[in-house]
PDB file of N, CA and C in Angstrom:
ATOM      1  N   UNK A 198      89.334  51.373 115.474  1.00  0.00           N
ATOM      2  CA  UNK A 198      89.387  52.747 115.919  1.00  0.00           C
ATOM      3  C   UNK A 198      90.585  52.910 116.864  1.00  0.00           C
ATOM      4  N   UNK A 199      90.690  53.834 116.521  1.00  0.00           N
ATOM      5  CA  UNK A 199      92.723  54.314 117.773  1.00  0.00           C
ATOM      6  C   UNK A 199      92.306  55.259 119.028  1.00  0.00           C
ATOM      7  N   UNK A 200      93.009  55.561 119.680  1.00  0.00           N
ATOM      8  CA  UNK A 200      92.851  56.601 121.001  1.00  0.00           C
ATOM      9  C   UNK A 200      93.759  57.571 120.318  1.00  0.00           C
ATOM     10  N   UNK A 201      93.584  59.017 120.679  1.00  0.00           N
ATOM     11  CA  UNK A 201      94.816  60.021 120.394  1.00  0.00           C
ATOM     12  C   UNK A 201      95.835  59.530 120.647  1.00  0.00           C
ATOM     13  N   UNK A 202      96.623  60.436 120.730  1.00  0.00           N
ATOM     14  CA  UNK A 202      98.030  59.979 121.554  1.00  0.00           C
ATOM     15  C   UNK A 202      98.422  61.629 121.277  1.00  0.00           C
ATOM     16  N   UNK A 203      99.294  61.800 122.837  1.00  0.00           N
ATOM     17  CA  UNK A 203      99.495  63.049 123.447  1.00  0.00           C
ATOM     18  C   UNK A 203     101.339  62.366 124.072  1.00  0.00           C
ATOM     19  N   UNK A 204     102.679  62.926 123.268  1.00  0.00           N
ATOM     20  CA  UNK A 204     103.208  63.295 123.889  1.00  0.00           C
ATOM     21  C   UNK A 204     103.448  63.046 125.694  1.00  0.00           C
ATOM     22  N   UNK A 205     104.405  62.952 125.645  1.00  0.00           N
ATOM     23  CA  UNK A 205     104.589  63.588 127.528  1.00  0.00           C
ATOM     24  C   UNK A 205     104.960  65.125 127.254  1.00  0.00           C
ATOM     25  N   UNK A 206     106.005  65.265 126.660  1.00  0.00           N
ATOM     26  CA  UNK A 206     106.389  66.648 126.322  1.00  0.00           C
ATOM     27  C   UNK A 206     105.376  67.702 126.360  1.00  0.00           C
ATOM     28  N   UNK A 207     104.178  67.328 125.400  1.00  0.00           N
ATOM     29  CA  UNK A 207     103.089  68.009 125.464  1.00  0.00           C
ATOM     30  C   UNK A 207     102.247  68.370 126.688  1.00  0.00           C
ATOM     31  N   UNK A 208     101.746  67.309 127.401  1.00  0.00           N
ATOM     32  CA  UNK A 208     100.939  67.513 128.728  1.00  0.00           C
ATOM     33  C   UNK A 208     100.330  68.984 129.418  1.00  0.00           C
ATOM     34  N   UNK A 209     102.067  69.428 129.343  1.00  0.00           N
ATOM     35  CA  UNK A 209     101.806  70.278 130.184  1.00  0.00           C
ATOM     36  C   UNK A 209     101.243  71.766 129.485  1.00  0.00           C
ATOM     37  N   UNK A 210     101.925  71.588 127.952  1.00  0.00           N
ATOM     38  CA  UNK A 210     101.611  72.950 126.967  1.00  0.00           C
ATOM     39  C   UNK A 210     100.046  72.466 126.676  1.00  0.00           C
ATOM     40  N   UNK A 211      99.280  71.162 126.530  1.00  0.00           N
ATOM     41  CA  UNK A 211      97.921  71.044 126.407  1.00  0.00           C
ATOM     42  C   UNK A 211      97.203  71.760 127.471  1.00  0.00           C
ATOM     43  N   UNK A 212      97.512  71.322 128.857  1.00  0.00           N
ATOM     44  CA  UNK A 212      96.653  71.580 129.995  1.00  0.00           C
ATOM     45  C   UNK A 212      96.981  73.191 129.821  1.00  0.00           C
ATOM     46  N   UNK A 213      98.128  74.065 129.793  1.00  0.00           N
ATOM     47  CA  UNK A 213      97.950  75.438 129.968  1.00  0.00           C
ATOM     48  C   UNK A 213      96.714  75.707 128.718  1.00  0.00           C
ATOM     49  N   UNK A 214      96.776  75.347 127.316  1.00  0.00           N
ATOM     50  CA  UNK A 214      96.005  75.670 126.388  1.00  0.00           C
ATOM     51  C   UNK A 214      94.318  75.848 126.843  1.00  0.00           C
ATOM     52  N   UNK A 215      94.211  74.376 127.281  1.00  0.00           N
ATOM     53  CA  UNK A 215      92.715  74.550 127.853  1.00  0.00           C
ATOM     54  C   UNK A 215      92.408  75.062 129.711  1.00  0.00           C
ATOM     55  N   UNK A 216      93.389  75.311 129.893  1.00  0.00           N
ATOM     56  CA  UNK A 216      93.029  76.549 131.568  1.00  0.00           C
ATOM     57  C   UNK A 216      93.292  75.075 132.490  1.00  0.00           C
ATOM     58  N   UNK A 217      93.469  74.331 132.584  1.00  0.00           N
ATOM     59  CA  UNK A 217      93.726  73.331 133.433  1.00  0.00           C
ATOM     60  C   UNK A 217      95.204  72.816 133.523  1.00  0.00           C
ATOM     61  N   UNK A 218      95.236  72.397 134.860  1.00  0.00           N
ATOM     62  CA  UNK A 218      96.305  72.390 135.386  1.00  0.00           C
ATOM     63  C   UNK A 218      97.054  70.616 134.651  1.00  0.00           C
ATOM     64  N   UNK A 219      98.382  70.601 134.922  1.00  0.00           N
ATOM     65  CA  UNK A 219      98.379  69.303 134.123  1.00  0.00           C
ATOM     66  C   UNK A 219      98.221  67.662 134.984  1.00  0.00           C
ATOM     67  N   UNK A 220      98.043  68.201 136.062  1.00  0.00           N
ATOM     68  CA  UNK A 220      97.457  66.914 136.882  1.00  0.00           C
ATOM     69  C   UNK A 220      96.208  67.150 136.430  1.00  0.00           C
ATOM     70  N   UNK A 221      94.634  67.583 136.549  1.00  0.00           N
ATOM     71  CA  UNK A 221      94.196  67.918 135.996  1.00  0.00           C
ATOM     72  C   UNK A 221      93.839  66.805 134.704  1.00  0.00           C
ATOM     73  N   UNK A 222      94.235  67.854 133.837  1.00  0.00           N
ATOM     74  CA  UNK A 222      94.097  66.797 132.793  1.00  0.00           C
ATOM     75  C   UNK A 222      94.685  65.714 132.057  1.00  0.00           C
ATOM     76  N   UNK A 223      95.651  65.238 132.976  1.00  0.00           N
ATOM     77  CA  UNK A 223      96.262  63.924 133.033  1.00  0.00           C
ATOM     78  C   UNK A 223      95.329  63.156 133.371  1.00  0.00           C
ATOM     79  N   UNK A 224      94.487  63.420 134.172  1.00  0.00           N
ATOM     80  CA  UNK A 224      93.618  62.901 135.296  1.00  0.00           C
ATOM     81  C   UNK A 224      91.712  62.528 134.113  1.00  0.00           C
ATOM     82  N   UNK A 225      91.630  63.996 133.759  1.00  0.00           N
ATOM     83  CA  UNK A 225      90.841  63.752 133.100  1.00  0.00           C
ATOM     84  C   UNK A 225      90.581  63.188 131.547  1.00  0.00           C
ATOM     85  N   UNK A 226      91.960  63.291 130.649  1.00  0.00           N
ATOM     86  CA  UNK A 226      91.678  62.911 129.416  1.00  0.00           C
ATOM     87  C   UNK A 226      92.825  61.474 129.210  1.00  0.00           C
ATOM     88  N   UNK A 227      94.022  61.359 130.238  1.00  0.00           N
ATOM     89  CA  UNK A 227      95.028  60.550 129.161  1.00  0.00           C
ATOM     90  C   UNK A 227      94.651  59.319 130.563  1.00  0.00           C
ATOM     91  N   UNK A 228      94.962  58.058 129.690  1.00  0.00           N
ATOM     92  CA  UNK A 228      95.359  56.802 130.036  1.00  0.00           C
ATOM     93  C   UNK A 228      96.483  56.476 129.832  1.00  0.00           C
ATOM     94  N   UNK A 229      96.656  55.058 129.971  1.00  0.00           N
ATOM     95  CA  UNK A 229      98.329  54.387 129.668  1.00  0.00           C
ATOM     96  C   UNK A 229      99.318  55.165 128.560  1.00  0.00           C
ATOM     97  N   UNK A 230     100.288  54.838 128.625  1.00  0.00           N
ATOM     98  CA  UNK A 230     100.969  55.360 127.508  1.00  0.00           C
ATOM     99  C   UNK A 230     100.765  53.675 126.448  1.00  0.00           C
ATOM    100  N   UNK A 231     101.327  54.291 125.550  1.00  0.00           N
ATOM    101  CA  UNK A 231     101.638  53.132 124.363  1.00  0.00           C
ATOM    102  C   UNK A 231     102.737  52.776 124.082  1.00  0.00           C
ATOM    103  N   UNK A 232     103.182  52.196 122.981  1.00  0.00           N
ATOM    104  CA  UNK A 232     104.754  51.529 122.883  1.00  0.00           C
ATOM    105  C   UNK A 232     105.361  52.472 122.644  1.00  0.00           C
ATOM    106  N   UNK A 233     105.537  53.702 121.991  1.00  0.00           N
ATOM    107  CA  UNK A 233     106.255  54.713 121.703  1.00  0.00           C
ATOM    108  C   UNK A 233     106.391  55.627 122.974  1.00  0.00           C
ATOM    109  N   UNK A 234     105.716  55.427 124.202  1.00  0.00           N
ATOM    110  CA  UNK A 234     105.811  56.011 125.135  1.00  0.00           C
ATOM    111  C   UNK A 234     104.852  57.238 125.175  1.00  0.00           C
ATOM    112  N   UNK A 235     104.065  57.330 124.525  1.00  0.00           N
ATOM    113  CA  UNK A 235     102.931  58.356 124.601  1.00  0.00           C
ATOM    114  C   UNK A 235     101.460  58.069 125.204  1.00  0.00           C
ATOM    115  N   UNK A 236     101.278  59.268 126.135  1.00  0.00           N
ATOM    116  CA  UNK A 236     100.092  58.659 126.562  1.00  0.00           C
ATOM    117  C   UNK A 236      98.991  58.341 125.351  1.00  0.00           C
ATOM    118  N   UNK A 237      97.884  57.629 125.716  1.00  0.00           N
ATOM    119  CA  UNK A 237      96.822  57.393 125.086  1.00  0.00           C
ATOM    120  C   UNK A 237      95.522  58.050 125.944  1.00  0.00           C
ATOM    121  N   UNK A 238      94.511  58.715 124.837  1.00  0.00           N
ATOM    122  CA  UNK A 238      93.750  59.085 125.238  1.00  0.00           C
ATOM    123  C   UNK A 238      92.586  58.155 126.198  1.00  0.00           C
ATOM    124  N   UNK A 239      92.291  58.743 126.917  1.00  0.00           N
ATOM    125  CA  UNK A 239      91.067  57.679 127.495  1.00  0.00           C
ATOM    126  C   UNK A 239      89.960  57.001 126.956  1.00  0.00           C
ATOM    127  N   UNK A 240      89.278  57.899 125.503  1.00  0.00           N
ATOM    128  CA  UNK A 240      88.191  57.227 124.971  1.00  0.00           C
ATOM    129  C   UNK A 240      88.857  57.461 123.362  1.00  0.00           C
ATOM    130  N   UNK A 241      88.257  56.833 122.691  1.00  0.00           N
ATOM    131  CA  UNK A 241      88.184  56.463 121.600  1.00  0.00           C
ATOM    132  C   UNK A 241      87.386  56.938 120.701  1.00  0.00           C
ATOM    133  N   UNK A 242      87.635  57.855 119.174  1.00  0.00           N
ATOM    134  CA  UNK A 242      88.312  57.580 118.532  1.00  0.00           C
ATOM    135  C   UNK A 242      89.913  58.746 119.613  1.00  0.00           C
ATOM    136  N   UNK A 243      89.177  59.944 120.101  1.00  0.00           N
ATOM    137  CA  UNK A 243      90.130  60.600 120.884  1.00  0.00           C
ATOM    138  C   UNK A 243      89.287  61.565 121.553  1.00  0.00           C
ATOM    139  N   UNK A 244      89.809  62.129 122.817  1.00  0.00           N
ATOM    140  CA  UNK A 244      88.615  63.098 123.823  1.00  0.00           C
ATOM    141  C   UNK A 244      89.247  64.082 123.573  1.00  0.00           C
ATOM    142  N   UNK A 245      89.632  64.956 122.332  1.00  0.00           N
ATOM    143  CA  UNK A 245      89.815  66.363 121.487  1.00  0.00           C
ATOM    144  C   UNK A 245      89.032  66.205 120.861  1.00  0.00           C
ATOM    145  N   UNK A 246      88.594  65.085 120.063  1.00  0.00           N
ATOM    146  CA  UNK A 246      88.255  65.362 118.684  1.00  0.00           C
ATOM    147  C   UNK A 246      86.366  65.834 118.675  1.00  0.00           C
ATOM    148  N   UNK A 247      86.626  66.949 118.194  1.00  0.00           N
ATOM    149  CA  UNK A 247      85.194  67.420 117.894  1.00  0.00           C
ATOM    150  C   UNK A 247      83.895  67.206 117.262  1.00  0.00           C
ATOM    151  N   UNK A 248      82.609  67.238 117.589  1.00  0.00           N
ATOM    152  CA  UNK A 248      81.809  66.693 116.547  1.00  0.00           C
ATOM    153  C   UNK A 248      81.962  67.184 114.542  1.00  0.00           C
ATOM    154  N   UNK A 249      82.665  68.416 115.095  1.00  0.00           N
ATOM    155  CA  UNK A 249      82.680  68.955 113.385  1.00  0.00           C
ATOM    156  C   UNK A 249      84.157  69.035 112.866  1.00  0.00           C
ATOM    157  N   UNK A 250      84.755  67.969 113.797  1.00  0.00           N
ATOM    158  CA  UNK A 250      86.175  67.305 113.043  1.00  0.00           C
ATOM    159  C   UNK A 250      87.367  67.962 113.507  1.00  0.00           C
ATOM    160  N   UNK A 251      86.912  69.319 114.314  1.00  0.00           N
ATOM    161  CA  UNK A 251      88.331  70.273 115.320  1.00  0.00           C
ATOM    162  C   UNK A 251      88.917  69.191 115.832  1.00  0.00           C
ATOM    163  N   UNK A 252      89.482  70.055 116.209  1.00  0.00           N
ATOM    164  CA  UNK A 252      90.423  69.712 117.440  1.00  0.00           C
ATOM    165  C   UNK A 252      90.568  70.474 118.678  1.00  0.00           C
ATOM    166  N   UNK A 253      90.228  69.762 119.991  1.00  0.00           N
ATOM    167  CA  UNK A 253      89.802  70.709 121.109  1.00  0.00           C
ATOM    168  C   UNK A 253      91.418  70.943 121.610  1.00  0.00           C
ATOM    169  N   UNK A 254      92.275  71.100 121.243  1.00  0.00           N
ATOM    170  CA  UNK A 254      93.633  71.539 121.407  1.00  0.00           C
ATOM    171  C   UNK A 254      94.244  72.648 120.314  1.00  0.00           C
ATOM    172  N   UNK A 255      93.269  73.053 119.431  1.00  0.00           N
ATOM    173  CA  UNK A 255      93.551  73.626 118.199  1.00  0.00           C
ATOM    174  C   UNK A 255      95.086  73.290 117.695  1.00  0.00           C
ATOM    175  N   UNK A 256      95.709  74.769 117.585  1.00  0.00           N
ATOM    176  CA  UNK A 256      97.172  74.546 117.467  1.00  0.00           C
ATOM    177  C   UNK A 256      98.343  73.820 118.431  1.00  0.00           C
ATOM    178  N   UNK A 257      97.508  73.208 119.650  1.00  0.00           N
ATOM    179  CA  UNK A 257      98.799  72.759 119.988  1.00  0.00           C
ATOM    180  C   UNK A 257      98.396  71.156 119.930  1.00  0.00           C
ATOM    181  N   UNK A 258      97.413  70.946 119.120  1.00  0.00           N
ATOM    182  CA  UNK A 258      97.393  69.202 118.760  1.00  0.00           C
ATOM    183  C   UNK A 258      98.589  68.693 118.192  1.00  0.00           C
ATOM    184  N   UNK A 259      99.067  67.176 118.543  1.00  0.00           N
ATOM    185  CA  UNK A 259     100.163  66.737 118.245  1.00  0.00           C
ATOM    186  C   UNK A 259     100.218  66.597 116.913  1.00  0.00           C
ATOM    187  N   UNK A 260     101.602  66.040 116.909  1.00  0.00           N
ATOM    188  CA  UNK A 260     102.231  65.976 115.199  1.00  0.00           C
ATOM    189  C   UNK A 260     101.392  64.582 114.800  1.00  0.00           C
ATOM    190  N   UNK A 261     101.083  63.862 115.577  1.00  0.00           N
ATOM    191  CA  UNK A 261     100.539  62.579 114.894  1.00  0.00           C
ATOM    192  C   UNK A 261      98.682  63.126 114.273  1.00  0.00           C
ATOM    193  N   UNK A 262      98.356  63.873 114.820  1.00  0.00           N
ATOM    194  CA  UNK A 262      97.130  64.441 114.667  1.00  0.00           C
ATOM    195  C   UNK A 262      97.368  65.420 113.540  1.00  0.00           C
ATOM    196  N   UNK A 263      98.262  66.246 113.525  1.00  0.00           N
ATOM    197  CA  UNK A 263      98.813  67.390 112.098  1.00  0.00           C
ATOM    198  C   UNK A 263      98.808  66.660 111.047  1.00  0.00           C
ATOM    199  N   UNK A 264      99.239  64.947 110.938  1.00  0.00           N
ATOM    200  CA  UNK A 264      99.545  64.230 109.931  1.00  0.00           C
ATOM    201  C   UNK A 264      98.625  63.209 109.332  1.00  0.00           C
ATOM    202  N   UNK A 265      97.768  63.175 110.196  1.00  0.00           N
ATOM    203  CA  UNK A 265      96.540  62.414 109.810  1.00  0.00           C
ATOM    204  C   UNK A 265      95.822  62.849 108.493  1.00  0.00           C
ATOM    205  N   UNK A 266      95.071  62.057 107.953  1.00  0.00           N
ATOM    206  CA  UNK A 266      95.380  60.482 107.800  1.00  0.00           C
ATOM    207  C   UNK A 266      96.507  60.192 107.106  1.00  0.00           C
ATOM    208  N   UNK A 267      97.299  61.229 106.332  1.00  0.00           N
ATOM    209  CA  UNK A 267      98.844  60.517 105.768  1.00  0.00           C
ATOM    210  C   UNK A 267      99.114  59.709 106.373  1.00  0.00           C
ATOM    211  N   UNK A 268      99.671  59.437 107.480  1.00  0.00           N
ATOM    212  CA  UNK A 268     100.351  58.496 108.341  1.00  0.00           C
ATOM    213  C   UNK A 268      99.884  57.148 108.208  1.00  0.00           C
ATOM    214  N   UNK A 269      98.262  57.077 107.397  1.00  0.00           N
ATOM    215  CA  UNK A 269      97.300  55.635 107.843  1.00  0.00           C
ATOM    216  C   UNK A 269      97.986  54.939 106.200  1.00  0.00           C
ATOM    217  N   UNK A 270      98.711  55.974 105.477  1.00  0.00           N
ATOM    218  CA  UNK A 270      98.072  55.497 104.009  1.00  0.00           C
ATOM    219  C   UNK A 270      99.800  55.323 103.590  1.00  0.00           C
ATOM    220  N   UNK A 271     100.467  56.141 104.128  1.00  0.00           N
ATOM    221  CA  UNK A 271     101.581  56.443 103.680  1.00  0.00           C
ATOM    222  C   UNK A 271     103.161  56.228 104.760  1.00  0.00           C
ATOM    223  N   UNK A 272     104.602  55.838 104.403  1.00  0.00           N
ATOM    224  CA  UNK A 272     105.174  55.140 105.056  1.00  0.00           C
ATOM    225  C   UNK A 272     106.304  56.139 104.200  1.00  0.00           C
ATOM    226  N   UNK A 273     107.998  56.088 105.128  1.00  0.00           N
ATOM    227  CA  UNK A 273     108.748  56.309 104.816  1.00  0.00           C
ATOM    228  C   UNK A 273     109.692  55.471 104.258  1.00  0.00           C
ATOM    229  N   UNK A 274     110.383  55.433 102.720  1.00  0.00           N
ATOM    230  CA  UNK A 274     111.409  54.255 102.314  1.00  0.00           C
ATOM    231  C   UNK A 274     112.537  54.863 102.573  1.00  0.00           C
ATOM    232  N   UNK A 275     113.661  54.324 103.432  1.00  0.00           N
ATOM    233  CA  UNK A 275     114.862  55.240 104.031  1.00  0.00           C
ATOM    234  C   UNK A 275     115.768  54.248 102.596  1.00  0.00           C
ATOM    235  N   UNK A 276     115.298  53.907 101.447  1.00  0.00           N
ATOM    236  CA  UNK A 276     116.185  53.425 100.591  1.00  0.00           C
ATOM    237  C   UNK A 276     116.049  54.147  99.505  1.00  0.00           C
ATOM    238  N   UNK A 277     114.665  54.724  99.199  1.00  0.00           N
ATOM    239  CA  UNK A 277     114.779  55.523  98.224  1.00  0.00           C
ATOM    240  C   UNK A 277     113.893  56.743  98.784  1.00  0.00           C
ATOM    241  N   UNK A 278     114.195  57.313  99.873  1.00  0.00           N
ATOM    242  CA  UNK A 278     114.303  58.373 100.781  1.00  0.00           C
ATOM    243  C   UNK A 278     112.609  59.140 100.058  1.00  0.00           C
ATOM    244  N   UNK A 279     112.016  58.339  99.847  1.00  0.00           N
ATOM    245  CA  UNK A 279     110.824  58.901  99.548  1.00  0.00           C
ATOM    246  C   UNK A 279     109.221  58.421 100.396  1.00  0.00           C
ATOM    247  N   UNK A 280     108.150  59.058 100.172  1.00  0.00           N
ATOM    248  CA  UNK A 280     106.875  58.615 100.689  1.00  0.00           C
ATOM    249  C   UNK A 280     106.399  58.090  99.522  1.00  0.00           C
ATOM    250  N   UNK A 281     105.666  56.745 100.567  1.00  0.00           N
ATOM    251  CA  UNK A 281     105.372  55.557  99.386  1.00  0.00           C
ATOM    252  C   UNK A 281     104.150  55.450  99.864  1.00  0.00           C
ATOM    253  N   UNK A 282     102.938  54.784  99.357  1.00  0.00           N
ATOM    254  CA  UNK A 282     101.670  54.318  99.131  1.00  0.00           C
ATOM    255  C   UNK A 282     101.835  52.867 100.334  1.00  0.00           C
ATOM    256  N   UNK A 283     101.015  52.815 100.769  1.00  0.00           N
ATOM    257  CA  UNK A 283     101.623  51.486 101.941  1.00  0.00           C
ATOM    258  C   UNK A 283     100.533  50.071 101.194  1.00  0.00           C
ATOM    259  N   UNK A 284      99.397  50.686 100.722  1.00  0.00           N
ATOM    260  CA  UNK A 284      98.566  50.020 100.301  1.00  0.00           C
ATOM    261  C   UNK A 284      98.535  49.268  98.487  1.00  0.00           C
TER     262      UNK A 284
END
């Protein structure tokens, strides 16, 4: 299972979305960042994700969340500039 992952960029357009300030919910939802430099959510699978599969950020959930699950299944070939099957 993964944690979200939130941007820094984002932070601050999340916290206005849900009425909180972005200390706030720095405080309350993100942990460490990860290797790409994005924070990680605090719990797991992610503290947006809804019991009926939303997203408690609606439209301003990140691009890694817009792309799901493509991203789990599927990979970019910069040789034949196409999306490939990873599996």
């Amino acid at each position: 299972m993964y944690h979200g992952s939130i941007p820094e960029e984002d932070v601050e357009k999340d916290a206005m979305y849900l009425g909180v300030t972005a200390t706030d919910f720095a405080e309350q939802y993100l942990g460490g960042k990860d290797s790409e430099g994005n924070y990680q959510t605090k719990h797991k699978p992610c503290d947006f994700l809804m019991e009926d599969g939303s997203c408690k950020l609606g439209d301003c959930k990140p691009e890694s969340c817009k792309k799901y699950p493509l991203d789990l299944f599927c990979t970019f070939d910069r040789k034949t500039q196409s999306l490939c099957n990873v599996v």
